[in-house]
Coordinates of C-alpha atoms and ligand atoms in Angstrom, one line a residue:
M1 CA -36.9 -35.3 12.2
A2 CA -38.2 -32.8 14.7
R3 CA -36.4 -34.8 17.4
K4 CA -33.1 -34.6 15.6
L5 CA -33.5 -30.8 15.2
W6 CA -34.2 -30.7 18.9
A7 CA -31.2 -32.6 19.9
K8 CA -29.2 -30.3 17.7
R9 CA -30.7 -27.2 19.2
G10 CA -30.0 -28.5 22.6
L11 CA -26.4 -29.1 21.7
A12 CA -26.1 -25.6 20.3
A13 CA -27.5 -24.2 23.5
L14 CA -25.0 -26.3 25.5
A15 CA -22.1 -25.0 23.4
T16 CA -23.0 -21.4 23.4
G17 CA -25.5 -20.5 26.0
A18 CA -25.0 -19.2 29.5
M19 CA -28.1 -21.1 30.1
A20 CA -26.1 -24.3 29.7
V21 CA -23.8 -23.2 32.5
S22 CA -26.7 -22.5 34.9
L23 CA -28.3 -25.8 33.8
A24 CA -25.2 -27.8 34.6
A25 CA -24.7 -25.9 37.8
C26 CA -28.2 -26.3 39.0
G27 CA -28.5 -30.0 38.0
G28 CA -32.0 -31.1 37.1
E29 CA -33.4 -27.6 36.7
G30 CA -35.3 -26.6 33.6
A31 CA -33.3 -25.5 30.6
G32 CA -34.6 -23.7 27.7
G33 CA -34.5 -19.9 27.8
G34 CA -35.1 -17.4 25.1
A35 CA -38.7 -16.6 24.3
G36 CA -41.3 -17.2 26.8
G37 CA -40.0 -15.2 29.7
G38 CA -38.2 -16.2 32.9
G39 CA -39.0 -19.1 35.0
G40 CA -41.2 -19.2 38.1
D41 CA -39.7 -18.1 41.3
G42 CA -36.9 -16.4 39.4
E43 CA -35.6 -19.6 38.0
E44 CA -34.3 -19.5 34.4
G45 CA -36.8 -21.8 32.6
G46 CA -38.7 -21.3 29.4
L47 CA -42.4 -21.5 28.8
V48 CA -44.0 -24.9 28.4
G49 CA -47.5 -25.1 26.9
V50 CA -49.8 -27.8 28.4
A51 CA -53.0 -28.5 26.4
M52 CA -55.7 -30.6 28.2
P53 CA -59.0 -31.6 26.6
T54 CA -61.6 -30.8 29.2
Q55 CA -62.4 -30.1 32.8
T56 CA -65.5 -32.2 32.7
Y57 CA -63.5 -35.3 33.7
E58 CA -61.9 -35.2 37.2
R59 CA -58.9 -36.9 35.8
W60 CA -57.9 -34.2 33.3
I61 CA -58.0 -31.6 36.0
A62 CA -55.7 -33.7 38.1
D63 CA -53.4 -34.3 35.1
G64 CA -53.3 -30.6 34.3
D65 CA -52.5 -29.6 37.9
A66 CA -49.9 -32.2 38.3
V67 CA -48.1 -31.4 35.1
K68 CA -48.1 -27.7 35.9
T69 CA -46.8 -28.2 39.4
G70 CA -44.1 -30.6 38.2
L71 CA -42.9 -28.1 35.5
E72 CA -43.0 -25.2 37.9
E73 CA -40.9 -27.1 40.4
A74 CA -38.4 -27.8 37.6
G75 CA -38.2 -24.1 37.0
Y76 CA -40.4 -23.6 34.0
D77 CA -43.3 -21.2 33.3
V78 CA -46.5 -23.0 32.3
D79 CA -49.4 -22.1 30.1
L80 CA -52.0 -24.6 31.0
Q81 CA -55.2 -24.6 29.0
F82 CA -58.4 -26.7 28.9
A83 CA -60.4 -26.8 25.7
G84 CA -63.9 -27.7 26.9
D85 CA -63.7 -30.7 24.5
D86 CA -63.9 -28.3 21.6
I87 CA -61.5 -29.0 18.8
P88 CA -61.2 -25.5 17.3
T89 CA -60.6 -24.2 20.9
Q90 CA -57.7 -26.6 21.4
Q91 CA -56.3 -25.8 18.0
S92 CA -56.2 -22.1 18.8
Q93 CA -54.9 -22.6 22.3
I94 CA -51.9 -24.5 20.9
E95 CA -51.4 -21.8 18.2
A96 CA -51.4 -19.2 21.0
M97 CA -48.8 -21.2 23.0
I98 CA -46.5 -21.3 20.0
S99 CA -46.8 -17.6 19.4
K100 CA -46.2 -16.9 23.1
G101 CA -42.9 -18.7 22.7
A102 CA -43.5 -22.0 24.3
E103 CA -40.4 -24.1 24.1
A104 CA -42.1 -27.5 24.5
L105 CA -45.7 -28.6 24.2
I106 CA -47.5 -31.3 26.2
I107 CA -50.8 -32.2 24.5
A108 CA -53.7 -34.4 25.5
S109 CA -55.7 -34.1 22.3
I110 CA -59.4 -34.1 21.9
D111 CA -59.4 -35.5 18.4
G112 CA -56.1 -37.2 17.8
T113 CA -56.1 -36.4 14.1
A114 CA -57.0 -32.7 14.2
L115 CA -53.7 -31.1 15.2
G116 CA -51.7 -31.5 12.0
S117 CA -51.3 -27.9 11.1
Q118 CA -50.6 -26.8 14.7
L119 CA -47.9 -29.4 14.9
E120 CA -46.4 -28.3 11.7
Q121 CA -46.1 -24.8 13.2
A122 CA -44.5 -26.3 16.3
A123 CA -42.0 -28.3 14.2
A124 CA -41.1 -25.2 12.1
A125 CA -40.3 -23.5 15.4
D126 CA -38.3 -26.5 16.7
I127 CA -40.7 -27.1 19.5
P128 CA -40.7 -30.6 20.8
V129 CA -44.2 -32.1 21.1
I130 CA -45.1 -34.7 23.8
S131 CA -48.3 -36.5 23.2
Y132 CA -49.9 -36.9 26.7
D133 CA -52.0 -40.0 27.4
R134 CA -53.7 -39.9 24.0
L135 CA -51.7 -40.5 20.8
I136 CA -51.7 -37.7 18.3
R137 CA -52.2 -39.3 15.0
D138 CA -51.4 -38.7 11.3
S139 CA -48.5 -36.4 12.1
E140 CA -44.7 -36.7 11.8
N141 CA -44.3 -34.0 14.3
V142 CA -44.9 -35.9 17.5
D143 CA -41.7 -36.5 19.4
F144 CA -42.7 -38.6 22.3
Y145 CA -45.7 -40.2 23.9
V146 CA -46.3 -40.7 27.6
T147 CA -49.2 -42.9 28.5
F148 CA -50.4 -46.1 30.3
D149 CA -50.4 -49.5 28.8
N150 CA -53.8 -48.9 27.1
Y151 CA -54.3 -52.4 25.8
E152 CA -53.7 -53.8 29.3
V153 CA -56.3 -51.3 30.6
G154 CA -58.8 -53.0 28.4
V155 CA -57.6 -56.5 29.4
Q156 CA -58.1 -55.4 33.1
Q157 CA -61.6 -54.1 32.3
G158 CA -62.6 -57.3 30.7
T159 CA -61.0 -59.4 33.5
S160 CA -62.7 -57.4 36.2
L161 CA -66.1 -57.8 34.5
L162 CA -65.6 -61.6 34.5
T163 CA -64.4 -61.5 38.1
G164 CA -67.4 -59.5 39.2
L165 CA -69.7 -62.0 37.5
G166 CA -67.8 -64.9 39.3
V167 CA -66.5 -66.4 36.1
L168 CA -62.9 -65.6 37.1
D169 CA -61.5 -65.6 40.5
E170 CA -59.5 -62.9 42.2
S171 CA -56.3 -63.9 40.4
G172 CA -58.0 -63.8 37.0
E173 CA -58.1 -67.6 36.7
P174 CA -61.3 -69.5 35.9
A175 CA -63.2 -69.7 39.2
A176 CA -63.6 -73.2 40.7
D177 CA -67.2 -72.4 41.7
A178 CA -68.2 -70.3 38.7
P179 CA -71.9 -69.9 38.3
E180 CA -73.2 -71.4 35.1
G181 CA -74.4 -68.3 33.3
P182 CA -75.2 -67.4 30.7
F183 CA -74.7 -63.8 31.7
N184 CA -76.3 -60.9 29.8
I185 CA -73.7 -58.2 29.2
E186 CA -73.7 -55.0 27.2
L187 CA -70.6 -53.3 25.7
F188 CA -69.5 -49.7 25.6
A189 CA -66.4 -48.1 24.1
G190 CA -64.9 -44.6 24.2
S191 CA -64.7 -41.9 21.7
P192 CA -63.8 -43.1 18.2
D193 CA -61.5 -40.1 17.6
D194 CA -59.4 -41.1 20.7
N195 CA -56.7 -43.6 19.8
N196 CA -57.0 -45.1 23.3
A197 CA -60.6 -46.1 22.8
G198 CA -59.7 -48.8 20.3
F199 CA -56.9 -50.1 22.5
F200 CA -59.2 -50.4 25.5
F201 CA -61.9 -52.1 23.5
D202 CA -59.6 -54.5 21.8
G203 CA -57.9 -55.4 25.1
A204 CA -61.3 -56.0 26.8
M205 CA -62.6 -58.1 23.9
S206 CA -59.5 -60.2 23.9
V207 CA -60.6 -61.4 27.3
L208 CA -64.4 -61.4 26.7
Q209 CA -64.7 -62.8 23.2
P210 CA -63.8 -66.5 24.1
Y211 CA -66.6 -66.3 26.7
I212 CA -69.0 -64.8 24.2
D213 CA -68.0 -67.6 21.8
D214 CA -68.7 -70.4 24.3
E215 CA -72.0 -68.6 25.3
T216 CA -71.0 -68.0 28.9
L217 CA -71.6 -64.4 28.0
V218 CA -74.4 -63.2 25.8
V219 CA -74.9 -59.7 24.4
P220 CA -78.7 -59.5 24.0
S221 CA -78.6 -56.3 22.0
E222 CA -76.2 -58.0 19.6
Q223 CA -74.3 -54.7 19.5
T224 CA -70.7 -55.8 19.6
E225 CA -68.9 -53.7 17.0
F226 CA -66.6 -50.9 18.2
G227 CA -68.3 -48.4 15.8
T228 CA -71.8 -49.3 17.2
V229 CA -70.9 -49.2 20.9
A230 CA -68.5 -46.2 20.9
I231 CA -69.6 -43.0 22.7
Q232 CA -68.6 -39.9 20.9
R233 CA -66.4 -37.6 23.0
W234 CA -66.7 -39.8 26.0
E235 CA -69.9 -38.0 27.1
Q236 CA -71.7 -39.2 30.2
E237 CA -75.1 -38.2 28.6
G238 CA -74.2 -40.2 25.5
A239 CA -73.6 -43.3 27.6
Q240 CA -76.8 -42.7 29.6
S241 CA -78.9 -42.3 26.6
R242 CA -77.4 -45.4 24.8
M243 CA -78.1 -47.5 28.0
E244 CA -81.6 -46.1 28.1
D245 CA -82.1 -47.1 24.5
L246 CA -80.7 -50.6 25.2
L247 CA -83.0 -51.1 28.2
T248 CA -86.0 -50.1 26.0
S249 CA -85.1 -52.0 22.9
T250 CA -83.8 -55.2 24.5
Y251 CA -84.8 -55.5 28.2
S252 CA -88.2 -54.0 28.5
A253 CA -90.1 -57.3 28.3
G254 CA -89.0 -58.0 31.9
D255 CA -87.7 -61.5 31.3
T256 CA -84.1 -60.4 30.5
N257 CA -82.0 -58.5 32.9
V258 CA -78.6 -56.9 32.5
D259 CA -75.9 -58.8 34.4
G260 CA -72.8 -56.8 33.4
V261 CA -71.7 -53.8 31.5
L262 CA -68.3 -53.2 30.0
A263 CA -67.9 -49.4 30.6
P264 CA -64.5 -48.0 29.5
A265 CA -64.4 -44.9 31.8
D266 CA -65.9 -43.8 35.1
V267 CA -67.8 -40.9 33.6
L268 CA -69.5 -43.3 31.2
S269 CA -70.1 -45.8 34.0
R270 CA -72.0 -43.0 35.9
G271 CA -74.2 -42.3 32.9
I272 CA -74.9 -46.0 32.6
I273 CA -75.7 -46.3 36.3
T274 CA -78.1 -43.4 36.1
A275 CA -80.0 -45.1 33.3
L276 CA -80.1 -48.4 35.1
E277 CA -81.2 -46.9 38.4
N278 CA -84.0 -44.9 36.6
S279 CA -85.1 -48.2 35.3
G280 CA -85.3 -49.9 38.7
Y281 CA -81.9 -51.6 39.0
G282 CA -80.4 -51.6 42.4
K283 CA -83.8 -51.7 44.0
G284 CA -85.8 -54.7 45.4
D285 CA -84.4 -57.9 44.0
L286 CA -83.1 -56.3 40.8
D287 CA -79.4 -56.1 41.5
M288 CA -77.2 -53.6 39.9
P289 CA -75.2 -55.3 37.1
I290 CA -71.4 -55.6 37.4
I291 CA -70.1 -52.4 35.9
T292 CA -66.5 -51.6 35.1
G293 CA -64.8 -48.2 34.8
Q294 CA -61.5 -46.4 34.5
D295 CA -59.7 -43.4 36.1
A296 CA -60.4 -43.9 39.8
E297 CA -62.4 -40.7 39.9
A298 CA -63.7 -39.8 43.4
A299 CA -67.3 -39.9 42.2
S300 CA -66.9 -43.4 41.1
A301 CA -64.8 -44.5 44.1
K302 CA -67.9 -43.5 46.1
L303 CA -70.1 -45.6 43.8
I304 CA -67.8 -48.6 44.3
V305 CA -68.0 -48.2 48.1
D306 CA -71.8 -47.9 47.7
G307 CA -71.9 -51.1 45.7
K308 CA -73.2 -49.5 42.5
Q309 CA -70.0 -49.7 40.4
Y310 CA -67.9 -52.9 40.6
S311 CA -64.5 -51.7 39.5
T312 CA -62.3 -49.0 38.1
I313 CA -58.8 -49.0 36.6
F314 CA -56.5 -46.8 38.6
K315 CA -54.2 -44.8 36.4
D316 CA -52.0 -42.8 38.7
T317 CA -52.0 -39.4 36.9
R318 CA -49.3 -38.2 39.3
L319 CA -46.8 -40.7 37.7
L320 CA -48.0 -39.8 34.2
A321 CA -47.5 -36.1 34.9
E322 CA -44.0 -36.9 36.3
Q323 CA -43.1 -38.7 33.0
A324 CA -44.4 -35.8 31.0
V325 CA -42.2 -33.4 33.0
T326 CA -39.2 -35.7 32.7
A327 CA -39.7 -36.0 28.9
A328 CA -40.1 -32.2 28.5
T329 CA -37.1 -31.5 30.6
S330 CA -35.1 -34.0 28.7
F331 CA -35.9 -32.4 25.3
L332 CA -35.2 -28.9 26.7
E333 CA -31.8 -30.0 27.9
G334 CA -31.0 -31.3 24.4
N335 CA -31.5 -35.0 25.3
E336 CA -33.8 -37.8 24.2
P337 CA -36.3 -38.9 26.7
E338 CA -36.1 -42.6 27.6
A339 CA -38.7 -44.8 26.0
N340 CA -39.8 -48.2 27.2
D341 CA -41.9 -49.0 24.1
T342 CA -40.8 -48.3 20.6
E343 CA -43.2 -50.6 18.8
T344 CA -46.8 -50.3 19.8
Y345 CA -47.8 -46.7 19.0
E346 CA -47.8 -46.3 15.3
N347 CA -49.6 -43.0 14.6
G348 CA -50.3 -43.5 10.9
V349 CA -47.0 -41.8 9.9
K350 CA -44.5 -43.2 12.3
V351 CA -44.0 -45.2 15.5
V352 CA -43.8 -42.7 18.3
P353 CA -41.4 -43.6 21.0
S354 CA -43.4 -44.1 24.2
Y355 CA -43.2 -44.4 27.9
L356 CA -46.0 -46.7 29.2
L357 CA -47.0 -46.9 32.9
P358 CA -48.7 -49.8 34.6
T359 CA -52.3 -49.7 35.9
V360 CA -54.2 -51.5 38.6
I361 CA -57.7 -53.0 38.9
V362 CA -59.5 -51.4 41.9
T363 CA -62.6 -52.9 43.5
E364 CA -64.1 -52.3 46.9
D365 CA -61.5 -54.8 48.3
N366 CA -58.4 -52.8 47.5
L367 CA -59.8 -49.3 47.1
E368 CA -58.5 -48.1 50.5
A369 CA -55.1 -49.5 49.9
E370 CA -54.6 -48.4 46.3
L371 CA -56.4 -45.0 46.3
V372 CA -56.4 -43.7 49.9
E373 CA -53.2 -45.1 51.4
S374 CA -51.3 -44.0 48.3
G375 CA -52.6 -40.5 48.8
Y376 CA -54.4 -40.4 45.4
L377 CA -57.8 -39.7 47.1
T378 CA -58.6 -38.7 50.6
E379 CA -61.1 -40.6 52.8
D380 CA -63.3 -37.5 52.5
E381 CA -63.2 -37.5 48.7
V382 CA -64.2 -41.2 48.6
A383 CA -67.0 -40.6 51.1
S384 CA -68.4 -37.5 49.4
G385 CA -67.6 -38.5 45.8
Q386 CA -66.1 -35.1 45.3
V387 CA -62.6 -33.8 44.9
D388 CA -61.6 -31.4 47.6
E389 CA -60.5 -28.0 46.2
Ligands
LIG401 C1 -58.1 -41.7 28.8 C2 -59.0 -42.2 29.9 C3 -60.2 -41.3 30.0 C4 -60.9 -41.0 28.7 C5 -62.0 -40.0 28.8 C6 -58.9 -41.5 27.5 O1 -58.1 -41.0 26.5 O2 -57.0 -42.5 28.6 O3 -58.3 -42.2 31.1 O4 -61.2 -41.9 30.8 O5 -59.9 -40.5 27.8 O6 -61.5 -38.7 29.2

């Protein structure tokens, strides 16, 4: 419904507004107009609100910066806010964006189910809402979703865990010289209030479960349910403390070691690595387990080069930001953004048309090519584990 209203609004603007003329003349520049003030650098764009969850993760800072830059280059003003992973803060930031006259909203939610009333306000004001990376659930008022192929991310995490253990070869096929196993693994999942977390876990388990069933893989803690292994709010400390608990409860006798850990995000991997190192892994003949990740954060790229983390999943946030800008621009010009998936992302009320981007498994072998040569991270950032300002 909101999308239809939007299309209508766009057409009305085209029919009557001087803005339409400048839009057509300037080709590709931001449309909109009305409340929200003039565009950056004197361009005639409206205001776009960009709500990001937190600055604790490198990736969201990169996302926020890239979306802001892209929108400004398209001639829009941008209100970029980070919510410190606090739901009421994000709710009030979005309300403030609406009252400041935002003409479109791009939202990476903290809790995907907690924005219903803000999105009702947005719909009432005919503001198109783009769900960014994480699906906003239980609301009719989500117009578009830009993300990565989240199930495939999980498949890649599961695959890279098996490759690291030597069960699969580089191409993801059963390795000819696979060691016998069994391998002891532990499973982690992301925040239960993030729709992505279930997709990642299900994707990973689709690859791992057959190997658990045939006992190539063993989960000594027996903790295999999403609800048990999920880490609330994707907190590094939460992952560290769960790993510490597992080491105490299941591995303290000294006759069982951890061979692999399914970690769904780099920050969690780092918490897990800290717990393992504190418990003696990575020293003497106690090797660091194979540990997965996600986001290609500089801090984890360094850990991969240092041999402490095995893999990450590279999600090029520059491309995601570009999709978000394209979608916002499209709505603001009275068009529908182009979706490449209209089936997968049911948000509890409707299937949200989506644009999914591909992802890449990164290990030490292709880190340079994928992350450095593509300009995503610099040599320095990989070497220091810190993002240059
Ligand atoms: C994102 C991941 C990220 C995680 C924690 C998820 O919604 O898709 O890329 O690692 O949130 O911030």
